[in-house]
Coordinates of C-alpha atoms in Angstrom, one line a residue:
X1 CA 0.0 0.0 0.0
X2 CA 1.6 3.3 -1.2
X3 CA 1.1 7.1 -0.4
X4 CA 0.4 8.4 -3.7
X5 CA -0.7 12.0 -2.5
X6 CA -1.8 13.9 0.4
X7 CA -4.0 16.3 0.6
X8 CA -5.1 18.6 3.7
X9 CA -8.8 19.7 5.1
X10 CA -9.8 22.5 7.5
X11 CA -12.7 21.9 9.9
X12 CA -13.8 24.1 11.7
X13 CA -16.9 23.4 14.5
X14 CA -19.2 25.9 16.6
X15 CA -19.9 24.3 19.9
X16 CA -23.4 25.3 21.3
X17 CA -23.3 28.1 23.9
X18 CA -20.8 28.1 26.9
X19 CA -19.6 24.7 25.9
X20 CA -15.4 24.3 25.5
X21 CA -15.1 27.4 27.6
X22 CA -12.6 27.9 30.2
X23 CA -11.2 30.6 31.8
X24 CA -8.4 31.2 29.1
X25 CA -10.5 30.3 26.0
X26 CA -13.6 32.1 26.3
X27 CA -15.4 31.2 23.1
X28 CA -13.8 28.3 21.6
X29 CA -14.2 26.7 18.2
X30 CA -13.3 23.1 18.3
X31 CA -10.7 22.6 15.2
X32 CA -9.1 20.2 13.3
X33 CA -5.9 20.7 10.6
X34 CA -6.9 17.2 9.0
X35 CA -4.0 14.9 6.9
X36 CA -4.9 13.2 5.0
X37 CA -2.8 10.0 3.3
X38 CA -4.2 8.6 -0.2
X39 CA -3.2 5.9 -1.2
X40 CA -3.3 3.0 -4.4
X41 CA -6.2 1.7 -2.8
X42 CA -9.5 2.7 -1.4
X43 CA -7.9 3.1 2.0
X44 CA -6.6 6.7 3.3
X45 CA -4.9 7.3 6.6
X46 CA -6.5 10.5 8.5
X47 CA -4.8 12.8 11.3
X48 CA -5.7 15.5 13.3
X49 CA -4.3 18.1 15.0
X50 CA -6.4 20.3 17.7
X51 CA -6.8 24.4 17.3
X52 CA -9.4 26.3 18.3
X53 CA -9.8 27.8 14.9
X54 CA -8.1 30.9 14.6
X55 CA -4.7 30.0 13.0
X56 CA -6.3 26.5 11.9
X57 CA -5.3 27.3 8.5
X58 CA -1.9 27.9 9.0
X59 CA -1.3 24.5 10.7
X60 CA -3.2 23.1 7.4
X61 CA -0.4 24.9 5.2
X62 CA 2.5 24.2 7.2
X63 CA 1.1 20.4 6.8
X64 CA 1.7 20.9 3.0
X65 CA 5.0 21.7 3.8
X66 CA 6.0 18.5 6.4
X67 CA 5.0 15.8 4.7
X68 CA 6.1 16.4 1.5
X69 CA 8.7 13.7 1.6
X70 CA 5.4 10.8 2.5
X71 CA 4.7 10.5 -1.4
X72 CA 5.5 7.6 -2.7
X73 CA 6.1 5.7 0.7
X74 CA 5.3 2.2 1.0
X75 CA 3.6 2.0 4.3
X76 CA 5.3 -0.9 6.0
X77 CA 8.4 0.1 4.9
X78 CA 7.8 3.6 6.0
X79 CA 6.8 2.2 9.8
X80 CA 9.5 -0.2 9.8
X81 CA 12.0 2.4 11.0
X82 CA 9.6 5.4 11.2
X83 CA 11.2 7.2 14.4
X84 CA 14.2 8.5 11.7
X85 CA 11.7 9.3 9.2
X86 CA 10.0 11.3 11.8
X87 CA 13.3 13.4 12.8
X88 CA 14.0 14.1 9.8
X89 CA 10.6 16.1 10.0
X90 CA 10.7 17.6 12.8
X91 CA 14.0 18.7 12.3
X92 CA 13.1 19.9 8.6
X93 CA 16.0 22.6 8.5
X94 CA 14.4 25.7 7.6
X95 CA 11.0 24.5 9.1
X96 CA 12.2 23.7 12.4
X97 CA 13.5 27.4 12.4
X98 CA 9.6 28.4 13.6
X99 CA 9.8 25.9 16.5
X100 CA 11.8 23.9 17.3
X101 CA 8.8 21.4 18.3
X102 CA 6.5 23.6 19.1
X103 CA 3.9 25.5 17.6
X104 CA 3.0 25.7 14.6
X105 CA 4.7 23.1 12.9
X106 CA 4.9 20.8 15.3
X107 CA 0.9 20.6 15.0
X108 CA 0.9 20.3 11.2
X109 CA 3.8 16.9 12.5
X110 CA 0.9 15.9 15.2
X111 CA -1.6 15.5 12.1
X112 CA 1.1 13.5 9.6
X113 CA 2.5 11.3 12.4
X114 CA -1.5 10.4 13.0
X115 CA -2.3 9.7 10.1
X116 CA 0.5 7.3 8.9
X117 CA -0.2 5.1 12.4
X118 CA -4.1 5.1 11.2
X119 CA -3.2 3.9 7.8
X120 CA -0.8 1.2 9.5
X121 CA -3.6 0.0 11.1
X122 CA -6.0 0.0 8.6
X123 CA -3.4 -1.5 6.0
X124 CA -3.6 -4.2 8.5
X125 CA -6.9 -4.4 9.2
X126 CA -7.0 -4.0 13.0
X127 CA -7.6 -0.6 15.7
X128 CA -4.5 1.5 16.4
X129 CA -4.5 -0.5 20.2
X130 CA -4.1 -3.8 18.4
X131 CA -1.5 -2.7 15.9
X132 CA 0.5 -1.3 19.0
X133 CA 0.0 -4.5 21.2
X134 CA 1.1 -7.1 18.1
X135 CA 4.3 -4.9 18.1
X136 CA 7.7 -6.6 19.5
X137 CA 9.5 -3.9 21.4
X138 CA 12.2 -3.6 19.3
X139 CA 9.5 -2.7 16.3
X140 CA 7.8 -0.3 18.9
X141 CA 10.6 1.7 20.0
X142 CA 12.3 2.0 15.8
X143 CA 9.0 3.8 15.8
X144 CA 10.3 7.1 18.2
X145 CA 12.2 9.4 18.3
X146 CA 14.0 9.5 21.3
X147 CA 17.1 12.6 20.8
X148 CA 17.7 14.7 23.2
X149 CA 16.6 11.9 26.0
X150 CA 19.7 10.2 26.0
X151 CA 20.5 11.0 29.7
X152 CA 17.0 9.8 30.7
X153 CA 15.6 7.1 28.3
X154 CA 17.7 5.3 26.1
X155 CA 16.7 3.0 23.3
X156 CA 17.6 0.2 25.2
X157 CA 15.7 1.3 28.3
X158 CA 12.7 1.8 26.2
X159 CA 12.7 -1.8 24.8
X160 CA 13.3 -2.6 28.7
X161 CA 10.2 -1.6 29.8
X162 CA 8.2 -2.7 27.1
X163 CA 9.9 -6.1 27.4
X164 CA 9.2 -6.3 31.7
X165 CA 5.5 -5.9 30.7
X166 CA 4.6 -8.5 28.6
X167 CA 4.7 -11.7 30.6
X168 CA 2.1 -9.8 32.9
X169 CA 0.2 -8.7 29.8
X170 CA -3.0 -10.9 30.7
X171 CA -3.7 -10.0 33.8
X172 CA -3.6 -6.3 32.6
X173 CA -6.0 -7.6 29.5
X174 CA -9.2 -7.9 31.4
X175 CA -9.9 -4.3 30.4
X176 CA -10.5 -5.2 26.6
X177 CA -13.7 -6.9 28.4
X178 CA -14.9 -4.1 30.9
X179 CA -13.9 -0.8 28.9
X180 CA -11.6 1.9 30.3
X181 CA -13.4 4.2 32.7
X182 CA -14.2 7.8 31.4
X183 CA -14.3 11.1 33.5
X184 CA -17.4 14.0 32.2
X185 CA -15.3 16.8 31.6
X186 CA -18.3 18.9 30.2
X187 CA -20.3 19.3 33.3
X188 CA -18.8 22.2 34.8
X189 CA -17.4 24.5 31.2
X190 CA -16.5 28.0 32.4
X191 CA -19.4 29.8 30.8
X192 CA -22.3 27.7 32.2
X193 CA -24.8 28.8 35.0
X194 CA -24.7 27.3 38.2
X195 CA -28.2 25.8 37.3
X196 CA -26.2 24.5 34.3
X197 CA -23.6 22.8 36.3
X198 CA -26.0 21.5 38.6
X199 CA -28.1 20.0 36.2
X200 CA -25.0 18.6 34.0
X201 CA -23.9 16.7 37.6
X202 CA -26.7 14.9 38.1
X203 CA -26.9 13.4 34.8
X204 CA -23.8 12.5 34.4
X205 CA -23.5 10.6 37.8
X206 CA -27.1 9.0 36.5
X207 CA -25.1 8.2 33.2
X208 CA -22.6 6.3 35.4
X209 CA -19.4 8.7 35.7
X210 CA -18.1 8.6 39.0
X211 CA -15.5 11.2 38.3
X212 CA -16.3 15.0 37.0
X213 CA -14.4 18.0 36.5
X214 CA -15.2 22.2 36.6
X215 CA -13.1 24.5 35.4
X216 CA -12.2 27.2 37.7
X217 CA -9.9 30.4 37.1
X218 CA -12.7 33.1 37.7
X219 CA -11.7 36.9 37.8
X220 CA -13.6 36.7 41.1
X221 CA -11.9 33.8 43.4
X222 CA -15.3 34.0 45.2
X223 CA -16.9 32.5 42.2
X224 CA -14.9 29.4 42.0
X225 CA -15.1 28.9 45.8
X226 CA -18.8 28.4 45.1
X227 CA -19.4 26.5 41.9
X228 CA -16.5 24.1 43.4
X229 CA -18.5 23.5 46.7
X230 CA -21.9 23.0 44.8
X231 CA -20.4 20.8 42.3
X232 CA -19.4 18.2 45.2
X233 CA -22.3 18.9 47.1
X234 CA -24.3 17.5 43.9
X235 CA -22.0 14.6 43.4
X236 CA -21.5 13.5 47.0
X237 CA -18.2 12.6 48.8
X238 CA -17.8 9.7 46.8
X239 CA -17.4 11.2 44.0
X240 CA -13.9 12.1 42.3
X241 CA -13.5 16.0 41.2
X242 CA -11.2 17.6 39.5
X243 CA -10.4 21.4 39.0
X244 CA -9.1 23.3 35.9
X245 CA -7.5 26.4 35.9
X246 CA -6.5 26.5 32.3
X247 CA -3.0 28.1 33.2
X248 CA -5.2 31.6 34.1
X249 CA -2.8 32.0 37.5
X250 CA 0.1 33.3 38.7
X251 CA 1.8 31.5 41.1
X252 CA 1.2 33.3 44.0
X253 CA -2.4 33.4 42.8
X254 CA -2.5 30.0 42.7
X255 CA -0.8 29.3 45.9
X256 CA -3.9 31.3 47.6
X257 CA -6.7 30.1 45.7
X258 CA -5.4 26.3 45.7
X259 CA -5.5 26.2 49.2
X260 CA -9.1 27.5 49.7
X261 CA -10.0 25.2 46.7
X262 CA -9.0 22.5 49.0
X263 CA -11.9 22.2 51.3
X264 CA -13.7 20.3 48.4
X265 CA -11.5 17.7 48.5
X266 CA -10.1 17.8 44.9
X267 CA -8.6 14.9 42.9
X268 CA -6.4 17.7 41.1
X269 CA -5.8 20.9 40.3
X270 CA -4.9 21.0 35.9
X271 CA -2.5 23.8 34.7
X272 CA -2.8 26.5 37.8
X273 CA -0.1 28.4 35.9
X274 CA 1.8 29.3 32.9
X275 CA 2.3 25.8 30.7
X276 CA 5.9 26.5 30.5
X277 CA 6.6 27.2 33.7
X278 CA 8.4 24.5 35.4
X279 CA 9.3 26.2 38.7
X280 CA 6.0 27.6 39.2
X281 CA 4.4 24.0 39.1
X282 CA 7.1 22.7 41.5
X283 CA 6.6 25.6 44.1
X284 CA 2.4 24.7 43.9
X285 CA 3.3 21.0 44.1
X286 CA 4.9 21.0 46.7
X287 CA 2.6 23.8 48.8
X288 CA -0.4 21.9 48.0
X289 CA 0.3 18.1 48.5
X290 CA -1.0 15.8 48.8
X291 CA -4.0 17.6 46.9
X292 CA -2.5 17.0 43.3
X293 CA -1.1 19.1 40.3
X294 CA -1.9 17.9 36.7
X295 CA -0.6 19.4 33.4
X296 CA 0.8 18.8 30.0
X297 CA -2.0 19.9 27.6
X298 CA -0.6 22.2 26.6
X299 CA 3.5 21.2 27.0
X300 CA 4.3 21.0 23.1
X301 CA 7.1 18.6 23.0
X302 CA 8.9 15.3 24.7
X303 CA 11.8 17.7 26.4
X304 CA 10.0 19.7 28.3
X305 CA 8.2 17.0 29.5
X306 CA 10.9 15.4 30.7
X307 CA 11.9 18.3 32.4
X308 CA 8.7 18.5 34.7
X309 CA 9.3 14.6 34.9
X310 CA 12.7 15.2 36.0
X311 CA 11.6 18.2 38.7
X312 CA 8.6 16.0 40.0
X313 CA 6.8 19.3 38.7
X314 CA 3.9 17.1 37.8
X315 CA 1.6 14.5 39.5
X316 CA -0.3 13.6 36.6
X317 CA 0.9 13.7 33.1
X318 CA -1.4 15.1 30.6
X319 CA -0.1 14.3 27.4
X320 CA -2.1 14.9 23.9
X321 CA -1.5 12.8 20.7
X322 CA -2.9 15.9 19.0
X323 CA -1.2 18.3 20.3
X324 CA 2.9 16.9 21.1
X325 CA 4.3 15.1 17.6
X326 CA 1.1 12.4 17.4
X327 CA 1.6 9.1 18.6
X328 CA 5.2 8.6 18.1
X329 CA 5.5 11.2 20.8
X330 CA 3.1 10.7 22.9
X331 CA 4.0 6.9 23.1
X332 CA 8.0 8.4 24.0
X333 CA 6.3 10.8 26.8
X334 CA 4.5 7.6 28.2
X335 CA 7.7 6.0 28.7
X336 CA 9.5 8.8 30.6
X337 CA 6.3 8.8 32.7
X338 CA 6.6 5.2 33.3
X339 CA 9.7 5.3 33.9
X340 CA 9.6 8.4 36.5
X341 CA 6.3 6.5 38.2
X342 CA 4.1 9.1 36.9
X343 CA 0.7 7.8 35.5
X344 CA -0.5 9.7 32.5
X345 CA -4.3 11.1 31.8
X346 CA -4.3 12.2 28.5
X347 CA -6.3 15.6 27.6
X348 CA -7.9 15.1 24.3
X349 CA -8.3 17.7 21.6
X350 CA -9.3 14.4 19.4
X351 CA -12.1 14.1 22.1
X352 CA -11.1 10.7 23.0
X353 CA -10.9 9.3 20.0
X354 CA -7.5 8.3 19.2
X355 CA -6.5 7.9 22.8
X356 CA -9.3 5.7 23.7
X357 CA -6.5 3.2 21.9
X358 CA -3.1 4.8 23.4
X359 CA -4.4 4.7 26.9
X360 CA -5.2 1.0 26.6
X361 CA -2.2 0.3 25.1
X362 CA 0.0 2.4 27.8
X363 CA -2.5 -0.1 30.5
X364 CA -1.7 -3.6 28.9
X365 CA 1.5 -3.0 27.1
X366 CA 3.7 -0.7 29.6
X367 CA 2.0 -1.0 32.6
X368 CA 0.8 2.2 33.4
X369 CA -1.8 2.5 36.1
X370 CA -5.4 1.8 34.6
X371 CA -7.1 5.3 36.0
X372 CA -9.8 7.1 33.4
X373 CA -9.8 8.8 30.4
X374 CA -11.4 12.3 29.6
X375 CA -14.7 12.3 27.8
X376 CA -16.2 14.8 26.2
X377 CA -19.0 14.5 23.9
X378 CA -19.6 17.6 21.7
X379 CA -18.2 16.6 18.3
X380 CA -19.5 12.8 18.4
X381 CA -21.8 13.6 15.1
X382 CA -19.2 14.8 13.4
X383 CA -17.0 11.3 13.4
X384 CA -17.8 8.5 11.5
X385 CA -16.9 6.2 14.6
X386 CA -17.7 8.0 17.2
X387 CA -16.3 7.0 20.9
X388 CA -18.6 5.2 22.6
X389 CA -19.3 5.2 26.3
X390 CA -21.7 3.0 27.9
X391 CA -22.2 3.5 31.9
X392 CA -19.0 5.5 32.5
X393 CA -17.0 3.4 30.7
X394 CA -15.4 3.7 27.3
X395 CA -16.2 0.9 25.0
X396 CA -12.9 -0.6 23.0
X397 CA -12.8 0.4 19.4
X398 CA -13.0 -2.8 17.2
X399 CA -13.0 -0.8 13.7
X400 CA -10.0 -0.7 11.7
X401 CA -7.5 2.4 12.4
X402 CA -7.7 5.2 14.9
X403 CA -11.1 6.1 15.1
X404 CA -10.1 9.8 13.2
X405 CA -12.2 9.4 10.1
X406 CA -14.8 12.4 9.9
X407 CA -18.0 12.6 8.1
X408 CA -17.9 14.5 4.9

């Protein structure tokens, strides 16, 4: 199966009122810079990368640019030792100019790197999860790109752990049988009423999520103090919140406002500061433990990553396939996680779709801890296989490829 031509889509989706919104991104529109992979056959591999629209186009046309080199690829051949063929575009020399791994162009990478894993799995007729468990380490690892890791995670010491997993893969297996648990994160989106949040809590807990999330960050501290007790008033005790600031803190801020967030009881607290800043998570880390910090939507690339890995700047690593280098990446970041001890929660710009197969792969394969996955529901119409989540739980995808096709 070859690449004969690829061509690119922008799609571009208004969410119904207050929906998406957060304290940073007031009035999102879910986006996707689509790659698309034709091929000699009837079979095309499809990747997406996550904007919020503005800009959407750019990542599109710096898309045209990457993956010029993909034409005329045989796709087993091209996967067979993919990780160079993926340095080679991220470190495109003029291209990588406008990064490096970051931004722009390392989007437009997110959607190529997608789409050649969801036309390996099609080409071979099974879901992404299955294509990544039928992998031998060796064949895994020749898949990323591990540079500038070399003093943390070696090649070797990623076939390791991959290897120390597998004998123990059955009793980690179960999970292709019960589904992988799902959190609501569209219950508590910054522009809704209380009424709103209210009402989304209850059915959601009657839809059989145990674990919710409400995004905090408000000008007036006094407004998140009260929408965070209501939320677990309406959910009970027993059930597991989470808080998102969306990076809208300083630390000091967040060092104040944390603390009084804390009398709810939170499971975390997601990106209380600036994405970049290291330090700054550290300092709330370690002020606010054991109450937990989570980040890493918004951490663009495998170094820096490994840098909060390396600080313990993080307690849960947030990871997304759509927004770090695709699956290659996101399957490197894993392994620094697993190999720090730190269990990764992806956030999902695909809206689960793609990592409803990367987090059970991370379960069965490497051994991360089997925790839930975000879930949220707003652009289900829109994908020809949408993810589908029956009493909490996500059901496991059984179509060929990564569950990224989009109705025309």
């Amino acid at each position: 199966m070859y690449i004969h031509s690829i061509e690119v889509s922008d799609k571009r989706f208004d969410l119904a009122e207050g929906a998406g919104s957060d304290a940073t991104h007031t009035n999102p529109q879910y986006s996707y810079a689509v790659c698309i992979l034709k091929t000699n056959t009837h079979t095309e591999g499809i990747g997406l990368a996550f904007t919020l629209g503005a800009g959407n186009d750019l990542v599109c046309k710096a898309i045209q640019y990457l993956s010029e080199g993909l034409q005329g690829q045989e796709i087993e051949a091209l996967m067979a030792n993919f990780g160079v063929i993926y340095r080679q575009m991220a470190d495109s020399p003029s291209l990588r100019w406008l990064g490096p791994h970051k931004g722009v162009v390392h989007l437009a990478l997110s959607a190529i790197v997608n789409a050649c894993f969801d036309l390996w799995a099609k080409s071979r007729q099974v879901p992404l999860w299955k294509l990544l468990l039928d992998l031998s380490p060796e064949a895994l690892v020749n898949t990323l790109d591990l540079s500038y890791l070399e003093e943390e995670l070696t090649r070797h010491d990623a076939i390791e752990i991959l290897a120390s997993h597998q004998a123990t893969r059955p009793q980690r297996s179960h999970i292709l049988e019960s589904g992988y648990k799902g959190y609501d994160t569209s219950v508590g989106w910054f522009n809704f009423s209380d009424d709103k949040i209210v009402e989304n809590t209850q059915k959601a807990l009657e839809k059989g999520f145990t674990a919710l999330k409400l995004k905090v960050g408000s000008q007036d501290p006094e407004r998140d103090f009260r929408r965070a007790a209501l939320i677990r008033q309406t959910a009970g005790d027993a059930a597991t919140i989470m808080l998102d600031a969306n990076q809208k803190w300083n630390v000091p801020e967040a060092l104040a406002i944390c603390q009084k967030l804390s009398d709810i009881n939170p499971y975390w607290i997601e990106e209380p500061t600036h994405p970049d800043d290291v330090f700054g998570h550290l300092a709330i880390a370690k002020a606010i433990a054991p109450y937990k910090v989570a980040t890493g939507e918004h951490i663009p690339n495998k170094v820096i990553f490994k840098n909060f890995l390396q600080a313990r700047a993080m307690d849960f690593c947030q990871v997304d396939a759509v927004r770090v280098g695709g699956v290659s990446e996101f399957l490197t970041i894993s392994l620094l996680a697993k190999k720090r001890g730190i269990p990764v929660v992806p956030h999902v710009g695909d809206m689960g779709q793609i990592h409803q197969h990367l987090v059970l792969f991370n379960h069965i394969g490497m051994g991360h801890e089997n925790l839930f996955l975000e879930y949220i529901p707003h652009l289900r119409p829109y994908f020809t296989h949408p993810a589908s989540i029956i009493d909490g739980y996500y059901q496991v995808p059984q179509e060929a490829g990564s569950s990224c096709d989009l109705n025309s």
